[in-house]
Amino acid sequence: MRPVSKFADKVPYQLLRPIAQGGMGCVYEALQEGSDGFRKRVAIKIIRQEYSQLPLFRKNFIGEAQLVADLIHANIVQTYHLGHAHNQYYMVMEYVRGVNLEQFMLQHRALDKVLPWDLAAFVISRLSRALACAHDHCDANGKHLGIVHRDVSPKNIMLGESGDVKLTDFGIAKAFNLMYSKEGEIIAGRSDYLSPEQAHLEVTDPRADLFSCGVVLAEMLTGYNPFVGATPEESRDNICSMPLSDFEELLPKDGAKLKPILYKCLEREREKRYQSAKDLMVDLEKLLYAKGYGPTNEKLALYLKELYADGQAYVDDMSELPVSMALNPDKDE
């Protein structure tokens, strides 16, 4: 048998329903179709035509795909393919049946329910594993890429129905020499989850993501984001200068033991903050499993099932968004 040096195939995708929408495009639940009735459920991020034509935006979208293509980790949403059809760029990704962390916390507020501290810490421990993978990632030649996510926020953290925690959307992430970045000129990320250095338009490093982890943890434990202001500018001012609340008074009784970890994440001086995602992960997991057992994917899955007892957890009401096409790469890839 002769060795195969190149193998090509055209894979059609059937769009099922929109599951998320943004100003630049939409994410769909879709079916990847193969021979003999093969089907695989995937998520497809499709960029609006007008943005697909803009060189800078196109460069960033392609950069995102290149950046995450080799980030293979259980806690990162996988990217399978970058394509172009109907004059639009699209990205094929792992489909996570579940909810994002923002939806998860809104459900707690709707039910007037407090999230157990150990599950909050479990989510951040898994998130820190994902960030450790991204922060430490090297290219095929062993060169450290210097990836910083820069948008760690509840909307970008997925909770799968099987209890998986997955980080997604590296759309504004940066890496050395790979993605276009205007650090020092523009603010990247949601204003109420930024690190102080992002708010000050300073160059970031992985420790910026760890501050954002602290904000997310505080929100899960107390039910609100302590830095949210009436405007984005006020939120950024709060992040940079607002005295930190005494979380010990706000935390659930058992959750008070998380206070040292929380305060270390939220140090405004980077040198006093956790220096790596691995350090944060170790401290969280030492606390969680000090007695030899602690929260698991299975425990989170059961909690999700009970939280959404009506079965509506994984169906977004976005039916007004049109599913207008099937992606067929044969058209113009």
Coordinates of C-alpha atoms in Angstrom, one line a residue:
M1 CA 0.0 0.0 0.0
R2 CA 1.4 3.4 -1.0
P3 CA 1.7 5.9 1.8
V4 CA -0.9 8.6 1.8
S5 CA 0.5 12.1 1.9
K6 CA -2.7 14.0 1.5
F7 CA -6.3 13.1 2.2
A8 CA -9.2 15.4 1.4
D9 CA -12.9 15.4 2.0
K10 CA -15.7 17.9 2.0
V11 CA -17.9 17.8 5.1
P12 CA -21.4 19.3 5.1
Y13 CA -23.1 20.7 8.2
Q14 CA -26.8 21.0 8.9
L15 CA -27.6 24.0 11.1
L16 CA -30.3 23.1 13.7
R17 CA -30.8 26.1 15.9
P18 CA -29.1 29.3 17.2
I19 CA -27.7 28.9 20.7
A20 CA -25.9 32.2 21.2
Q21 CA -25.8 35.6 19.4
G22 CA -23.4 38.5 19.4
G23 CA -22.8 41.6 17.5
M24 CA -20.3 39.9 15.2
G25 CA -22.2 36.7 14.5
C26 CA -24.0 33.7 15.8
V27 CA -23.3 30.3 17.3
Y28 CA -25.5 27.4 16.1
E29 CA -26.1 23.9 17.2
A30 CA -25.4 21.8 14.1
L31 CA -25.0 18.3 12.7
Q32 CA -21.8 17.2 11.0
E33 CA -22.8 14.7 8.4
G34 CA -20.7 11.9 7.0
S35 CA -21.0 8.7 4.9
D36 CA -23.4 5.9 5.7
G37 CA -25.6 8.0 8.0
F38 CA -22.8 9.2 10.3
R39 CA -23.8 12.3 12.3
K40 CA -22.0 14.2 15.0
R41 CA -23.4 17.2 16.9
V42 CA -21.1 20.2 16.9
A43 CA -21.3 24.0 17.5
I44 CA -20.6 26.3 14.6
K45 CA -19.6 30.0 15.1
I46 CA -20.5 31.9 11.9
I47 CA -19.3 35.4 11.4
R48 CA -21.6 37.9 9.7
Q49 CA -20.7 38.6 6.1
E50 CA -19.9 42.3 6.7
Y51 CA -17.3 41.3 9.3
S52 CA -15.9 38.5 7.2
Q53 CA -14.9 41.1 4.6
L54 CA -13.0 43.2 7.1
P55 CA -9.2 42.3 7.0
L56 CA -8.5 43.1 10.6
F57 CA -11.5 41.2 11.9
R58 CA -10.8 38.3 9.6
K59 CA -7.2 38.2 10.8
N60 CA -8.4 38.0 14.4
F61 CA -11.0 35.3 13.8
I62 CA -8.4 33.2 11.9
G63 CA -6.0 33.9 14.7
E64 CA -8.4 32.6 17.3
A65 CA -8.8 29.4 15.4
Q66 CA -5.1 28.9 15.1
L67 CA -4.6 29.8 18.7
V68 CA -7.0 27.1 20.1
A69 CA -6.5 24.4 17.5
D70 CA -3.9 22.6 19.6
L71 CA -5.3 23.5 23.0
I72 CA -6.4 19.9 23.7
H73 CA -7.7 19.8 27.3
A74 CA -10.8 18.4 29.0
N75 CA -11.7 21.8 30.4
I76 CA -11.4 23.7 27.1
V77 CA -14.0 23.7 24.3
Q78 CA -12.3 22.0 21.4
T79 CA -12.0 23.6 17.9
Y80 CA -12.2 21.2 15.0
H81 CA -12.2 23.2 11.8
L82 CA -12.0 26.7 10.3
G83 CA -13.9 27.2 7.0
H84 CA -15.3 29.6 4.6
A85 CA -18.7 29.2 2.9
H86 CA -21.3 31.6 1.5
N87 CA -18.8 34.4 1.9
Q88 CA -18.7 33.9 5.6
Y89 CA -16.0 32.5 7.9
Y90 CA -17.0 29.8 10.3
M91 CA -15.4 27.8 13.1
V92 CA -16.5 24.2 14.0
M93 CA -16.3 23.5 17.7
E94 CA -17.2 21.0 20.3
Y95 CA -20.9 21.1 21.3
V96 CA -21.4 21.3 25.0
R97 CA -25.0 20.5 26.0
G98 CA -25.5 22.5 29.1
V99 CA -25.6 26.1 30.3
N100 CA -23.0 28.9 30.7
L101 CA -22.1 30.1 34.2
E102 CA -24.1 33.3 33.8
Q103 CA -27.3 31.3 33.1
F104 CA -26.4 29.0 36.0
M105 CA -26.1 32.0 38.5
L106 CA -29.3 33.6 37.1
Q107 CA -31.2 30.4 37.9
H108 CA -29.9 30.6 41.5
R109 CA -31.2 34.1 41.8
A110 CA -34.6 33.2 40.3
L111 CA -34.9 30.4 42.8
D112 CA -33.4 32.4 45.7
K113 CA -30.9 29.6 46.1
V114 CA -27.3 29.8 47.4
L115 CA -24.6 27.9 45.4
P116 CA -22.7 25.5 47.8
W117 CA -19.2 26.9 48.3
D118 CA -17.5 23.6 47.4
L119 CA -19.2 23.5 43.9
A120 CA -18.1 27.2 43.4
A121 CA -14.6 26.3 44.3
F122 CA -14.8 23.1 42.1
V123 CA -15.8 25.3 39.0
I124 CA -12.8 27.6 39.6
S125 CA -10.4 24.7 40.1
R126 CA -11.4 23.2 36.7
L127 CA -11.2 26.7 35.2
S128 CA -7.7 27.1 36.6
R129 CA -6.8 23.8 34.9
A130 CA -7.9 25.1 31.6
L131 CA -6.0 28.3 32.1
A132 CA -2.9 26.4 33.1
C133 CA -3.0 24.5 29.8
A134 CA -3.5 27.7 27.8
H135 CA -0.9 29.8 29.7
D136 CA 1.8 27.1 29.4
H137 CA 1.1 26.1 25.8
C138 CA 3.9 26.0 23.3
D139 CA 3.9 25.7 19.5
A140 CA 5.2 22.7 17.5
N141 CA 8.7 23.9 17.9
G142 CA 8.5 24.2 21.7
K143 CA 8.2 28.0 21.7
H144 CA 6.1 29.3 24.5
L145 CA 3.1 31.2 23.0
G146 CA 2.3 33.4 26.0
I147 CA -1.5 32.9 25.7
V148 CA -3.7 35.1 27.9
H149 CA -7.5 34.7 27.6
R150 CA -8.4 38.2 28.7
D151 CA -12.1 37.6 28.8
V152 CA -12.6 35.1 31.7
S153 CA -16.3 35.8 32.6
P154 CA -19.4 33.7 33.3
K155 CA -20.6 33.8 29.7
N156 CA -17.4 32.1 28.6
I157 CA -17.5 29.2 31.1
M158 CA -19.7 26.3 30.1
L159 CA -21.2 23.7 32.5
G160 CA -22.1 20.5 30.7
E161 CA -24.9 18.3 31.7
S162 CA -22.4 15.6 32.6
G163 CA -20.7 18.0 35.1
D164 CA -17.8 19.1 32.8
V165 CA -16.5 22.7 33.2
K166 CA -15.2 24.1 30.0
L167 CA -13.6 27.5 29.0
T168 CA -14.6 28.9 25.7
D169 CA -14.3 31.9 23.4
F170 CA -10.6 32.8 23.0
G171 CA -11.8 35.6 20.6
I172 CA -9.8 38.4 22.2
A173 CA -7.1 36.2 23.6
K174 CA -3.5 37.2 22.8
A175 CA -0.4 35.3 22.1
F176 CA 3.1 36.4 21.1
N177 CA 3.3 37.0 17.3
L178 CA 0.0 35.2 16.6
M179 CA -3.0 37.4 17.2
Y180 CA -3.3 41.1 16.5
S181 CA -3.4 43.0 19.8
K182 CA -3.8 46.7 20.6
E183 CA -2.9 46.5 24.3
G184 CA -2.4 49.9 25.6
E185 CA -4.9 51.4 23.1
I186 CA -8.1 49.5 23.6
I187 CA -9.8 47.7 26.5
A188 CA -10.3 43.9 25.8
G189 CA -12.9 42.0 27.9
R190 CA -16.0 42.8 29.9
S191 CA -15.5 45.8 32.1
D192 CA -16.8 44.2 35.3
Y193 CA -14.5 41.2 35.1
L194 CA -11.3 42.9 34.0
S195 CA -8.0 42.9 35.9
P196 CA -6.7 46.2 37.1
E197 CA -4.0 46.1 34.5
Q198 CA -6.5 45.7 31.7
A199 CA -8.6 48.6 33.1
H200 CA -5.4 50.7 33.1
L201 CA -4.6 49.8 29.5
E202 CA -1.4 48.0 30.5
V203 CA 0.1 45.0 28.9
T204 CA -1.3 41.8 30.4
D205 CA 0.2 38.5 31.4
P206 CA -1.5 35.3 32.7
R207 CA -2.0 36.8 36.1
A208 CA -4.7 39.0 34.6
D209 CA -6.9 35.9 34.0
L210 CA -6.4 34.9 37.7
F211 CA -7.8 38.2 38.9
S212 CA -10.9 37.5 36.7
C213 CA -11.1 34.1 38.3
G214 CA -11.4 35.8 41.6
V215 CA -14.2 38.0 40.5
V216 CA -16.1 35.0 39.1
L217 CA -15.5 33.1 42.4
A218 CA -16.7 36.1 44.4
E219 CA -19.9 36.3 42.3
M220 CA -20.6 32.6 42.8
L221 CA -20.1 32.8 46.5
T222 CA -22.0 36.0 47.3
G223 CA -24.5 36.1 44.5
Y224 CA -23.3 39.4 43.0
N225 CA -20.2 40.9 41.3
P226 CA -18.7 43.3 43.8
F227 CA -17.2 45.5 41.1
V228 CA -20.3 46.2 39.0
G229 CA -21.0 49.9 38.5
A230 CA -23.8 51.8 36.8
T231 CA -21.5 52.3 33.7
P232 CA -18.5 50.4 32.3
E233 CA -16.3 53.3 33.4
E234 CA -17.6 53.0 37.0
S235 CA -17.0 49.2 37.0
R236 CA -13.4 49.8 35.9
D237 CA -12.9 52.4 38.6
N238 CA -14.2 50.0 41.2
I239 CA -11.9 47.3 40.0
C240 CA -8.9 49.6 40.4
S241 CA -9.7 51.4 43.6
M242 CA -12.8 50.2 45.5
P243 CA -12.1 48.8 49.0
L244 CA -12.7 45.1 48.9
S245 CA -15.7 43.9 50.8
D246 CA -15.3 41.8 53.9
F247 CA -16.1 38.6 52.2
E248 CA -16.0 36.7 55.4
E249 CA -19.3 38.3 56.4
L250 CA -20.8 37.7 53.0
L251 CA -19.7 34.1 52.4
P252 CA -21.7 31.1 53.4
K253 CA -20.5 29.7 56.7
D254 CA -18.4 26.9 55.3
G255 CA -17.3 29.1 52.4
A256 CA -15.4 31.5 54.7
K257 CA -12.4 29.1 54.4
L258 CA -12.1 30.3 50.8
K259 CA -11.4 33.9 51.9
P260 CA -7.5 33.7 51.7
I261 CA -7.7 32.2 48.2
L262 CA -10.3 34.8 47.1
Y263 CA -8.2 37.7 48.4
K264 CA -5.1 36.4 46.8
C265 CA -6.8 36.2 43.4
L266 CA -8.1 39.8 43.8
E267 CA -4.7 41.4 44.7
R268 CA -4.4 44.5 42.6
E269 CA -0.6 44.3 42.5
R270 CA 0.3 41.4 40.2
E271 CA 3.3 40.4 42.3
K272 CA 1.1 39.7 45.3
R273 CA -1.5 37.7 43.2
Y274 CA -1.3 34.1 42.4
Q275 CA 1.7 33.8 40.0
S276 CA 0.2 30.9 38.0
A277 CA -3.0 29.1 37.4
K278 CA -1.4 25.9 38.7
D279 CA -0.8 27.6 42.0
L280 CA -4.5 28.6 42.2
M281 CA -5.5 25.1 41.3
V282 CA -3.3 23.5 43.9
D283 CA -4.6 25.7 46.7
L284 CA -8.3 25.1 45.7
E285 CA -7.8 21.3 45.4
K286 CA -5.9 21.0 48.7
L287 CA -8.9 22.7 50.4
L288 CA -11.6 20.7 48.5
Y289 CA -10.0 17.3 49.0
A290 CA -8.4 17.7 52.4
K291 CA -10.5 14.9 53.8
G292 CA -9.8 12.6 50.9
Y293 CA -13.0 13.2 49.0
G294 CA -14.8 16.2 47.6
P295 CA -16.9 17.5 44.6
T296 CA -16.7 15.7 41.3
N297 CA -18.2 16.0 37.8
E298 CA -20.9 13.6 38.9
K299 CA -21.8 15.8 41.9
L300 CA -22.1 18.9 39.7
A301 CA -24.1 16.9 37.1
L302 CA -26.6 15.9 39.7
Y303 CA -26.8 19.4 41.1
L304 CA -27.5 20.7 37.6
K305 CA -30.3 18.2 37.1
E306 CA -31.9 19.2 40.4
L307 CA -31.5 22.9 39.7
Y308 CA -33.2 22.6 36.3
A309 CA -35.9 20.1 37.4
D310 CA -38.2 21.4 34.6
G311 CA -35.8 20.1 32.0
Q312 CA -35.4 23.5 30.3
A313 CA -31.8 24.0 31.1
Y314 CA -30.5 23.3 27.7
V315 CA -33.0 25.0 25.4
D316 CA -32.5 28.7 24.8
D317 CA -35.4 30.8 23.6
M318 CA -33.8 32.1 20.5
S319 CA -36.3 30.9 18.0
E320 CA -36.6 34.3 16.5
L321 CA -33.1 34.0 15.0
P322 CA -33.3 32.5 11.5
V323 CA -31.5 29.2 10.6
S324 CA -31.0 30.2 7.0
M325 CA -28.6 27.8 5.5
A326 CA -26.8 24.5 5.5
L327 CA -23.0 25.0 5.3
N328 CA -21.6 23.2 2.4
P329 CA -17.8 23.8 2.1
D330 CA -18.0 22.6 -1.6
K331 CA -19.4 26.0 -2.4
D332 CA -16.4 28.2 -1.9
E333 CA -13.7 26.7 0.4

